[in-house]
Coordinates of C-alpha atoms in Angstrom, one line a residue:
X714 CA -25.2 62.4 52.4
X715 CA -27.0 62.5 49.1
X716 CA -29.4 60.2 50.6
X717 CA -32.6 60.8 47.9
X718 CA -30.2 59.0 44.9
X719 CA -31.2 55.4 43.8
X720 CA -27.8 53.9 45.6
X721 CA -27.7 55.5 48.4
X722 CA -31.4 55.4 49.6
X723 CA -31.6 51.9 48.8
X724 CA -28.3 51.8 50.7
X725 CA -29.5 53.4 53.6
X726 CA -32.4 51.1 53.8
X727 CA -30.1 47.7 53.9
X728 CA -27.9 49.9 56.7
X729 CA -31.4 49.9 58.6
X730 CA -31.9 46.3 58.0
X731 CA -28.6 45.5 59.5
X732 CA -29.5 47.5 62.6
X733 CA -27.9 50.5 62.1
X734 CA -29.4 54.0 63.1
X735 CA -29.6 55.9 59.9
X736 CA -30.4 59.7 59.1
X737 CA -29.9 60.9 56.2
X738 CA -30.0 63.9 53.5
X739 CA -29.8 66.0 49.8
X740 CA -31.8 68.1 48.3
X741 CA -35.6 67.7 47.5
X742 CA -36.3 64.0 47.8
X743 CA -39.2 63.0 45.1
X744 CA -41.2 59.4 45.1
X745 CA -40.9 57.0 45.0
X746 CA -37.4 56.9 47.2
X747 CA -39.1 59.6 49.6
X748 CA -41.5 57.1 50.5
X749 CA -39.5 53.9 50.2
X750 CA -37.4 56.2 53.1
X751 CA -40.4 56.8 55.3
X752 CA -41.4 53.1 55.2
X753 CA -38.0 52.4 56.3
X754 CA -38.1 54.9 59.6
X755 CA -35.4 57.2 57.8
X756 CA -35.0 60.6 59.0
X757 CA -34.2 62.8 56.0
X758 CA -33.8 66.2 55.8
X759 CA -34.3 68.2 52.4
X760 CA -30.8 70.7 52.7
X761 CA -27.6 70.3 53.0
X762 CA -26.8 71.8 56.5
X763 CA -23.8 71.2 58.5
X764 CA -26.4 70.9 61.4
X765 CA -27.4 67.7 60.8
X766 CA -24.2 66.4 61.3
X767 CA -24.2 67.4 65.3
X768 CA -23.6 65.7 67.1
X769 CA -21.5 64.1 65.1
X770 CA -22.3 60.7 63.5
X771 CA -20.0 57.3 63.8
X772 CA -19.6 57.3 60.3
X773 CA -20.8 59.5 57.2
X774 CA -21.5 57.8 54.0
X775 CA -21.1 60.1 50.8
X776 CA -23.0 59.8 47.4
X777 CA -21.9 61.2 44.4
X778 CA -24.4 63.2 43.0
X779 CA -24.5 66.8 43.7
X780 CA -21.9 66.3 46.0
X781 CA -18.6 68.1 45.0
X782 CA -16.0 70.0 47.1
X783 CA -17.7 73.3 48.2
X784 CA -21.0 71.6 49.3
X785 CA -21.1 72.8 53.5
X786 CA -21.7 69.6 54.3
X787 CA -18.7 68.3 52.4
X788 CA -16.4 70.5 53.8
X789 CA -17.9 70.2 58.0
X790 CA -16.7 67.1 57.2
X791 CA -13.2 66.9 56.0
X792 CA -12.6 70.3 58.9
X793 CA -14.0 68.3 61.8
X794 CA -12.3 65.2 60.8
X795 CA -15.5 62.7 60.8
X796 CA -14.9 59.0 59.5
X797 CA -16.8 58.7 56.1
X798 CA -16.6 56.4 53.1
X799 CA -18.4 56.0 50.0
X800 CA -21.5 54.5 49.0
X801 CA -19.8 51.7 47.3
X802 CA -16.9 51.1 49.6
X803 CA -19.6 50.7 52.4
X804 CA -21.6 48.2 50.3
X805 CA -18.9 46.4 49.5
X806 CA -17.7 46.2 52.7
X807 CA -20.6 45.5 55.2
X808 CA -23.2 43.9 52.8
X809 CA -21.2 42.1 50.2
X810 CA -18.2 40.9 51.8
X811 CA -18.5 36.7 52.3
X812 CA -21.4 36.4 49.6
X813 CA -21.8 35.2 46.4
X814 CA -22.1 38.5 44.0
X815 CA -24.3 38.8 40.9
X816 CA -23.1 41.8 39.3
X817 CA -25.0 43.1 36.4
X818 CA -22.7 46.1 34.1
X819 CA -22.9 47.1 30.8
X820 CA -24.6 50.6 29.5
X821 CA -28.1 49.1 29.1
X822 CA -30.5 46.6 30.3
X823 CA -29.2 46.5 34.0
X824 CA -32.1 47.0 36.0
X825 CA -34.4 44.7 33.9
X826 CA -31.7 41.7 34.4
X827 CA -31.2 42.8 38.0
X828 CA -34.5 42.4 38.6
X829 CA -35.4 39.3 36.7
X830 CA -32.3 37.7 39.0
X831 CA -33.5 38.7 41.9
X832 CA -37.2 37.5 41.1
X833 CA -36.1 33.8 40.1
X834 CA -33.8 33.6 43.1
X835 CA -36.9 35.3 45.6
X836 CA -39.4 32.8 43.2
X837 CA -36.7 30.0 44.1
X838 CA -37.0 30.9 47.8
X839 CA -33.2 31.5 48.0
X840 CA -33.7 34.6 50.0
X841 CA -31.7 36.5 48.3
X842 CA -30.2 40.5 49.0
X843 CA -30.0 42.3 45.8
X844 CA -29.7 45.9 44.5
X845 CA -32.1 47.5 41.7
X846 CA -31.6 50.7 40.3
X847 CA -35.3 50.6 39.4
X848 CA -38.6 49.8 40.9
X849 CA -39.2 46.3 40.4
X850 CA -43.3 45.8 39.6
X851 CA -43.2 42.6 41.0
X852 CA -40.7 42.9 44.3
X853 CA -41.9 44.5 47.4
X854 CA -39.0 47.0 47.4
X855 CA -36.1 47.7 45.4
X856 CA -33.2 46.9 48.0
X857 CA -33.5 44.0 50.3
X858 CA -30.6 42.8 52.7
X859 CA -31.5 38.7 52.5
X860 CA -30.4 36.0 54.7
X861 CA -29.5 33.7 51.2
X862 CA -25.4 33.8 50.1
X863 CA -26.2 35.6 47.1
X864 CA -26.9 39.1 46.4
X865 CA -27.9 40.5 43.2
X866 CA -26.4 44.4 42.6
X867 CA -27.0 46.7 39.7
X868 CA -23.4 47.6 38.4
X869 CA -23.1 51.0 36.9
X870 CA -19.4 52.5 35.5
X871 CA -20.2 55.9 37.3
X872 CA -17.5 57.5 39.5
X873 CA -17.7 56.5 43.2
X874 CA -17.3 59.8 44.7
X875 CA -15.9 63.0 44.8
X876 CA -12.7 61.5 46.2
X877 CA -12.6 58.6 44.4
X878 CA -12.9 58.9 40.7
X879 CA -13.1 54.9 39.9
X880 CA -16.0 53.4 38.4
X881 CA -18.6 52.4 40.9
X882 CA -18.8 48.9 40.4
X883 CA -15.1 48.4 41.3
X884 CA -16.3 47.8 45.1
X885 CA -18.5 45.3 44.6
X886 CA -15.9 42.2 43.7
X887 CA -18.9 39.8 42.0
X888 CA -18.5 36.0 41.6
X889 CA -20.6 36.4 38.6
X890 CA -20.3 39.5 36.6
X891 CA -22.6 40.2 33.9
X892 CA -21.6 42.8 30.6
X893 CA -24.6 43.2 28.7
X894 CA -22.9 45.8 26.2
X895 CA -20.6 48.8 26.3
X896 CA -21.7 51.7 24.4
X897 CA -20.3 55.3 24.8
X898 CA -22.2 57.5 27.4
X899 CA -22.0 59.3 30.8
X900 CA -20.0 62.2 28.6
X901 CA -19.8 64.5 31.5
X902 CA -17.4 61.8 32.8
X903 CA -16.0 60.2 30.0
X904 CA -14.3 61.5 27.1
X905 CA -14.3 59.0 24.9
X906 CA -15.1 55.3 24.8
X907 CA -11.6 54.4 25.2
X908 CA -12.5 55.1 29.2
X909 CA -15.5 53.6 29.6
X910 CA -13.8 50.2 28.1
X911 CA -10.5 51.2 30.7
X912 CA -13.3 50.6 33.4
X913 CA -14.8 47.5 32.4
X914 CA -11.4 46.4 32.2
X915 CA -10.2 46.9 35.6
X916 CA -13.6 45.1 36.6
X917 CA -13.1 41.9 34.7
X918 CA -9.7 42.0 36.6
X919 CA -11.6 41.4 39.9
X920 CA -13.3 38.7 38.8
X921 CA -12.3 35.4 40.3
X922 CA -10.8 32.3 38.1
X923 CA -14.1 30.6 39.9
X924 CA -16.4 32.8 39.1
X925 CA -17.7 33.5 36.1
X926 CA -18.3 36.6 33.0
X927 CA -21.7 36.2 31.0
X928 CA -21.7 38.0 27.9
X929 CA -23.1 38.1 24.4
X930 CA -20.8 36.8 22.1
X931 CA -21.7 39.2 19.3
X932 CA -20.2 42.4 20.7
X933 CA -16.8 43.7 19.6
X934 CA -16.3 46.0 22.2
X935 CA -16.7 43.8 24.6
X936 CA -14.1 41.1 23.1
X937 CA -11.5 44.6 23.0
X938 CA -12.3 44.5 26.9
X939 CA -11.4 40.8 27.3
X940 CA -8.4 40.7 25.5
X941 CA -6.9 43.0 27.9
X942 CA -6.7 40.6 30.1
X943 CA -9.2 37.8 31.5
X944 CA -8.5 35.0 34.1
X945 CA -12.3 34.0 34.2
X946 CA -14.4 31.6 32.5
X947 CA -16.8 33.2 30.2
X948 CA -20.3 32.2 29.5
X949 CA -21.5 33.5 26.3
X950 CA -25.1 34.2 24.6
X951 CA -27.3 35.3 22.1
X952 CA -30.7 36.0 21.3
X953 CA -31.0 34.3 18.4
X954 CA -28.6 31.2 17.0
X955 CA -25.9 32.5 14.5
X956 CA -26.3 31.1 11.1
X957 CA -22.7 31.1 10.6
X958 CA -19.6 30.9 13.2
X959 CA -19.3 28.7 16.2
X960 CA -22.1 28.5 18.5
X961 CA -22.8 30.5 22.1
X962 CA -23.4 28.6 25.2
X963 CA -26.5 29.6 25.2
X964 CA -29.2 31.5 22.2
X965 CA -32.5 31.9 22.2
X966 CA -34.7 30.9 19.4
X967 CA -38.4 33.4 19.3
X968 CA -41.7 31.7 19.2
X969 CA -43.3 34.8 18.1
X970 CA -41.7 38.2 16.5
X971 CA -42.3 40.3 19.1
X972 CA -39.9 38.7 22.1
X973 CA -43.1 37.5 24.3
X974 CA -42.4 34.3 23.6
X975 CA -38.7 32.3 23.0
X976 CA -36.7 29.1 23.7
X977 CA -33.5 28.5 25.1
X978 CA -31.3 26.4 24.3
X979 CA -28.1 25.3 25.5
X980 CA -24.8 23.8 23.8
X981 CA -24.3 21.4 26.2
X982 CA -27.9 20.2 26.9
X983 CA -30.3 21.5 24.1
X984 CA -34.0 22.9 24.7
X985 CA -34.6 23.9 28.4
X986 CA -37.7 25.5 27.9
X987 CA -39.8 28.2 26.9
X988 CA -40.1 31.4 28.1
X989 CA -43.9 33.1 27.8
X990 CA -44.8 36.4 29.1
X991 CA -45.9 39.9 28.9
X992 CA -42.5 41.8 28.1
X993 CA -41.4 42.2 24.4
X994 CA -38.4 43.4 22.2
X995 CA -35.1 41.4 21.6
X996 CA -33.6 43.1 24.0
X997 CA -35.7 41.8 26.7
X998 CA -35.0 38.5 25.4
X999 CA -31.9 38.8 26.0
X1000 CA -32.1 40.0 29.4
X1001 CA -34.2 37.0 30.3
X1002 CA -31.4 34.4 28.5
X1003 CA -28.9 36.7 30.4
X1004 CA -30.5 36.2 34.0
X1005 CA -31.2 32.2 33.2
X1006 CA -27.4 31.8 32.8
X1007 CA -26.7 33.9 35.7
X1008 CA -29.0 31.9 37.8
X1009 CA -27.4 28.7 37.3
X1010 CA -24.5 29.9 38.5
X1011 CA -25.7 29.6 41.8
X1012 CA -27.6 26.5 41.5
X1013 CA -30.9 27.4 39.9
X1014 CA -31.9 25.2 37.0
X1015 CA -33.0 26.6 33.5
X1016 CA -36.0 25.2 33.7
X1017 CA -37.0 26.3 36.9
X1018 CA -35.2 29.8 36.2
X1019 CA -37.9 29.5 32.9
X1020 CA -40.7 28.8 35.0
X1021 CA -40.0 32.1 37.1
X1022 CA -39.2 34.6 34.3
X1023 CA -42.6 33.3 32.6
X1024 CA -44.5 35.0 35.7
X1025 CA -42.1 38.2 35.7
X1026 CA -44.0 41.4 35.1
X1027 CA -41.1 43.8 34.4
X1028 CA -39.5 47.4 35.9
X1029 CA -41.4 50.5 35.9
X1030 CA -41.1 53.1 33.3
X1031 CA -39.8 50.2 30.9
X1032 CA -42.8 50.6 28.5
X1033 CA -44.9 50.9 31.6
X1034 CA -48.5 51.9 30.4
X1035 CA -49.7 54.7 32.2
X1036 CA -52.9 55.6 30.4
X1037 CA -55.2 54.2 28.1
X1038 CA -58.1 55.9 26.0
X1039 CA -61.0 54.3 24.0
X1040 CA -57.8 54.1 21.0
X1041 CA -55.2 54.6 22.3
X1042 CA -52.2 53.6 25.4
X1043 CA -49.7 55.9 26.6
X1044 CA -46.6 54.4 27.6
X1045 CA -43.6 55.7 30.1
X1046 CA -40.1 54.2 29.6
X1047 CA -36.6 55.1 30.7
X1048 CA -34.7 54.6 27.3
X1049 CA -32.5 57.5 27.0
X1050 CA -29.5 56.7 24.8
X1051 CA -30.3 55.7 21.2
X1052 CA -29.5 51.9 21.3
X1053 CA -32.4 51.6 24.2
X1054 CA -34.5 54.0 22.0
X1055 CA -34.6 51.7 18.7
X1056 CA -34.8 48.7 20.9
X1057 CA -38.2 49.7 22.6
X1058 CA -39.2 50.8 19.8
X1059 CA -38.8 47.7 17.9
X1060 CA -40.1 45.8 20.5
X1061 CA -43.5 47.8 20.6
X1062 CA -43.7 47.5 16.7
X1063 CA -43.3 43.8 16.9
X1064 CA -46.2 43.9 19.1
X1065 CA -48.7 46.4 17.9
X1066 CA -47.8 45.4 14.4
X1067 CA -49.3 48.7 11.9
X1068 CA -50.9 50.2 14.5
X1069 CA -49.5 53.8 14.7
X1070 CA -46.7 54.6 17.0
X1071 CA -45.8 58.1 17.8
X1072 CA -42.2 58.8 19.7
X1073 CA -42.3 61.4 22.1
X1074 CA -38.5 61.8 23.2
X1075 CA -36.4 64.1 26.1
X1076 CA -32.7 64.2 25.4
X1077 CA -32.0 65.2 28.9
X1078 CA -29.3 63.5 29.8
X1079 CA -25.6 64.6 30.0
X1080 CA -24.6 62.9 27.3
X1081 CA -28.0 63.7 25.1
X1082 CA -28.3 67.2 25.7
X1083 CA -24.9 67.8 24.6
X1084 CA -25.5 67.0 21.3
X1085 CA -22.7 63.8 21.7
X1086 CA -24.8 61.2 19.9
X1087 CA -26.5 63.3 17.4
X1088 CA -25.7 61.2 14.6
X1089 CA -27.2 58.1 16.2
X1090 CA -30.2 60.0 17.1
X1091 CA -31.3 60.8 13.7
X1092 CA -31.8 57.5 12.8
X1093 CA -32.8 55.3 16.0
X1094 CA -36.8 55.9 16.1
X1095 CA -37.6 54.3 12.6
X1096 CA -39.5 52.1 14.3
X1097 CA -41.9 55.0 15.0
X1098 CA -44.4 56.6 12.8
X1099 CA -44.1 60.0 14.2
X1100 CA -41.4 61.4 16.5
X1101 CA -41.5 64.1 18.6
X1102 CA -38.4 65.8 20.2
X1103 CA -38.9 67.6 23.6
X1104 CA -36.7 71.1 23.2
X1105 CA -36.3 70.8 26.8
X1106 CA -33.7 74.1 28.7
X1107 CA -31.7 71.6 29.7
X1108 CA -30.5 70.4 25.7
X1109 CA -28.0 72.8 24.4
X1110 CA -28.1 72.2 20.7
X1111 CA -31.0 73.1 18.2
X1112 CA -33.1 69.5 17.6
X1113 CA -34.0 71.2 14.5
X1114 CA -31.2 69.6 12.9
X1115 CA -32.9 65.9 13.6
X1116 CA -35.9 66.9 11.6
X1117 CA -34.5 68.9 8.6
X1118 CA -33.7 65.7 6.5
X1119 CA -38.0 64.4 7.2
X1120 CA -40.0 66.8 8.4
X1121 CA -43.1 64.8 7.5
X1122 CA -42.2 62.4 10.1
X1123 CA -40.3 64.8 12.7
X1124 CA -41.1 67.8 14.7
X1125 CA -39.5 69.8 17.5
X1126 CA -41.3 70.9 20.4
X1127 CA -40.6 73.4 23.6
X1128 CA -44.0 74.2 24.8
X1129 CA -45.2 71.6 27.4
X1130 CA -48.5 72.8 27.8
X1131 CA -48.9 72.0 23.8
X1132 CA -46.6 69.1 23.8
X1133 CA -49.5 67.6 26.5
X1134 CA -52.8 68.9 24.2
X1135 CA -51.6 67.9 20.9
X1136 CA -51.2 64.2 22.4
X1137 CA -53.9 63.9 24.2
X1138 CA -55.8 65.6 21.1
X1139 CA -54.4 62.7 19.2
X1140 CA -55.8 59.8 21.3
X1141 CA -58.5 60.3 19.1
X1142 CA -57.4 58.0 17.0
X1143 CA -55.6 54.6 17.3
X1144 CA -52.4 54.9 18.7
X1145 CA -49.6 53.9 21.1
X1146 CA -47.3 56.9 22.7
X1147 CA -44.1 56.4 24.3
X1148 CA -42.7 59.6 26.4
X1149 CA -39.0 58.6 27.0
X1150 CA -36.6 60.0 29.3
X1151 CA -34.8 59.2 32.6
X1152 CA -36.0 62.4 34.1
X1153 CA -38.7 63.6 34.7
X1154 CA -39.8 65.2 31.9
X1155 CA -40.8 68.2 33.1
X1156 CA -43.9 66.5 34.7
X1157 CA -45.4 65.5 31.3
X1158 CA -46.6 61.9 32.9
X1159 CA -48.8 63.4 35.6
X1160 CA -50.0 66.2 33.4
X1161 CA -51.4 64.0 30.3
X1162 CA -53.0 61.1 33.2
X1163 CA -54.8 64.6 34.8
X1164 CA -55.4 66.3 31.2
X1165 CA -57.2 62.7 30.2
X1166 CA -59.7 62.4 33.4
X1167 CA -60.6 65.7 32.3
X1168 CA -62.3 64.8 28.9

């Protein structure tokens, strides 16, 4: 149930490859997962009808999107007394049970690092399972059961389910957990950040004394989390070496401002190499530092981890180009909380150096459209030389207010259909366009691509 979500169609897919007989469905299922499904030899239906329940199945596994008490199928459930279980629980359960578990949490860069680990342990012929909540460019699929002792998950702090209200990654129980950073978000859960950090807590408490936690060793939030209570080594990092304080495990020094090139070093053994390829932005470096630690933690050596990374394309929609002019390239990327914003954004300027960047920008999630992270909003696209902010339905506070302080350099918009001719009237001249959002945005990808061919 809720079988069109990123879990739970990748999930259905591993139940597949374990031999079960799967049927599944939600509401409208949209690509890529619809296809990804049909590959599989899923049956999915687009409604939520009791019917497909009958006869009735051995078990029902339950997502947690659009899934609430109230929803028929929900309810044929609980009144004819089926088994069912969560996504997670199931995962945890009949996938991950007896393996070694990379976990990566934290509120961004998950499904880059998820990725990158599961491409040096597939490049490293380790045959590993992993879960990405992305689609990996370089990967066959996004899911894959493996026959290797390690598998490689995505670790979000959503809630499980309708019945159970704890944080997603709780079922997973990694060997090697991951905390990139913890930032508030998710506001139609959370009230605060004061929760969030409760969650991560209760996941560092799983955590074996064996096993290991990888984080930076720059992040206060994260050090609040720790000192509630840890009973695990911790591996720490950063993406560039401290001038002052005691050294992380590992750092990264750049070979060229822009994050497409860097070195990693280690306390404990110095250089290991250099890492050269076609992402960019310090945050991507230190996704790659994050999944060369993570890799030698089950036996893959830096260098080799190195070697791999330097051949790793990326995740689509992370600055994915998905047209280009005579002048100019059009870029898609997920970023949808402010940190991820200015991040991108000064990864692209580190690369295009003066060339113009404009900013095109959907607040559409939860948290966004609420108005939650205003504040941090109005200042995270300075790496831009124009921003744009999409006045979708969906946002229920005026975006005026971002642009009152520079209106030279900000506008509003709520009209698609001139949102999509202004830019493409502007390829005219030299310049680099990044739409963000984790939606869809309203189908401004497809719209500009076809509005292009037609000039």
């Amino acid at each position: 149930m809720g079988i069109g979500g990123t879990l739970m169609g990748n999930l259905a897919i591993l139940a597949k490859a374990k031999g079960y007989q799967i049927s599944g469905f939600d509401g409208p299922i949209y690509p890529p997962m619809c296809d990804y499904l049909d590959q599989a030899g899923i049956t999915i239906f687009d409604e939520f009808d009791p019917i497909q329940l009958q006869p009735p199945p051995d078990l029902v596994i339950v997502g947690n999107a659009n899934l609430p008490r109230g929803n028929p199928a929900v309810e044929y459930v609980l009144n004819k007394g089926l088994r069912y279980q969560s996504g997670p629980e199931w995962l945890g359960n009949e996938v991950l049970q007896d393996r070694h578990v990379i976990a990566v949490a934290g509120t961004h860069g998950k499904t880059t690092t998820t990725a990158m680990i599961a491409w040096i342990l597939h490049c490293a012929e380790k045959n590993p399972g992993y879960l990405i909540g992305g689609v990996p460019i370089d990967l066959p699929q996004a899911s894959a059961l493996g026959t290797g002792n390690t598998f490689v998950i995505e670790a979000d702090e959503y809630d499980t389910s309708y019945f159970d209200r704890r944080a997603k990654f709780m079922h997973y129980r990694p060997s090697t957990l991951i905390v990139t950073s913890i930032e508030f978000d998710h506001a139609d859960i959370f009230p605060d950040l004061e929760a969030i950090k409760y969650q991560f807590q209760h996941l560092v408490r799983t955590v074996p004394a064996v096993g290991s936690i990888i984080t930076p060793q720059d992040n206060p939030v994260i050090e609040e989390v720790l000192q509630g209570g840890c009973w695990t080594p911790r591996i720490t990092f950063q993406s560039s070496l401290p001038r002052t304080g005691p050294k992380p495990n590992y750092w990264a020094v750049p070979e060229k401002t822009d994050g497409s090139e860097f070195s990693v070093f280690s306390e404990q053994h110095g250089l290991l190499g250099t890492v050269n390829w076609s992402l960019c932005g310090t945050h991507n470096v230190a996704n790659g530092l994050t999944a060369v630690i993570a890799a030698a933690q089950v036996g893959i050596a830096p260098k080799e981890s190195i070697a791999h990374l330097s051949r790793f394309s990326g995740v689509k929609r992370r600055l994915e180009i998905i047209a280009q002019t005579k002048n100019s390239t059009i870029y898609s990327d997920f970023a949808h909380h402010p940190t991820a914003i200015e991040t991108t954004l000064q990864g692209l300027r580190g690369r295009v150096g003066d060339e113009r960047i404009i900013a095109v920008v959907d607040p559409g999630t939860h948290t966004m459209s609420l108005g939650t992270l205003r504040a941090q909003l109005k200042k995270c696209c300075n790496a831009a030389d124009y921003v744009i902010w999409y006045q979708s339905s969906s946002v229920r506070w005026n975006l005026t207010e971002l642009v009152e302080s520079n209106s030279s350099k900000n506008r509003v918009e709520s009209n698609l259909n001139e949102l999509v001719n202004y830019l493409c009237r502007e390829t005219q001249q030299k310049t680099h366009f990044v739409l963000m959002s984790n939606g869809s945005f309203d189908g401004i990808f497809r719209r500009i691509v076809e509005t292009l061919a037609t000039r």
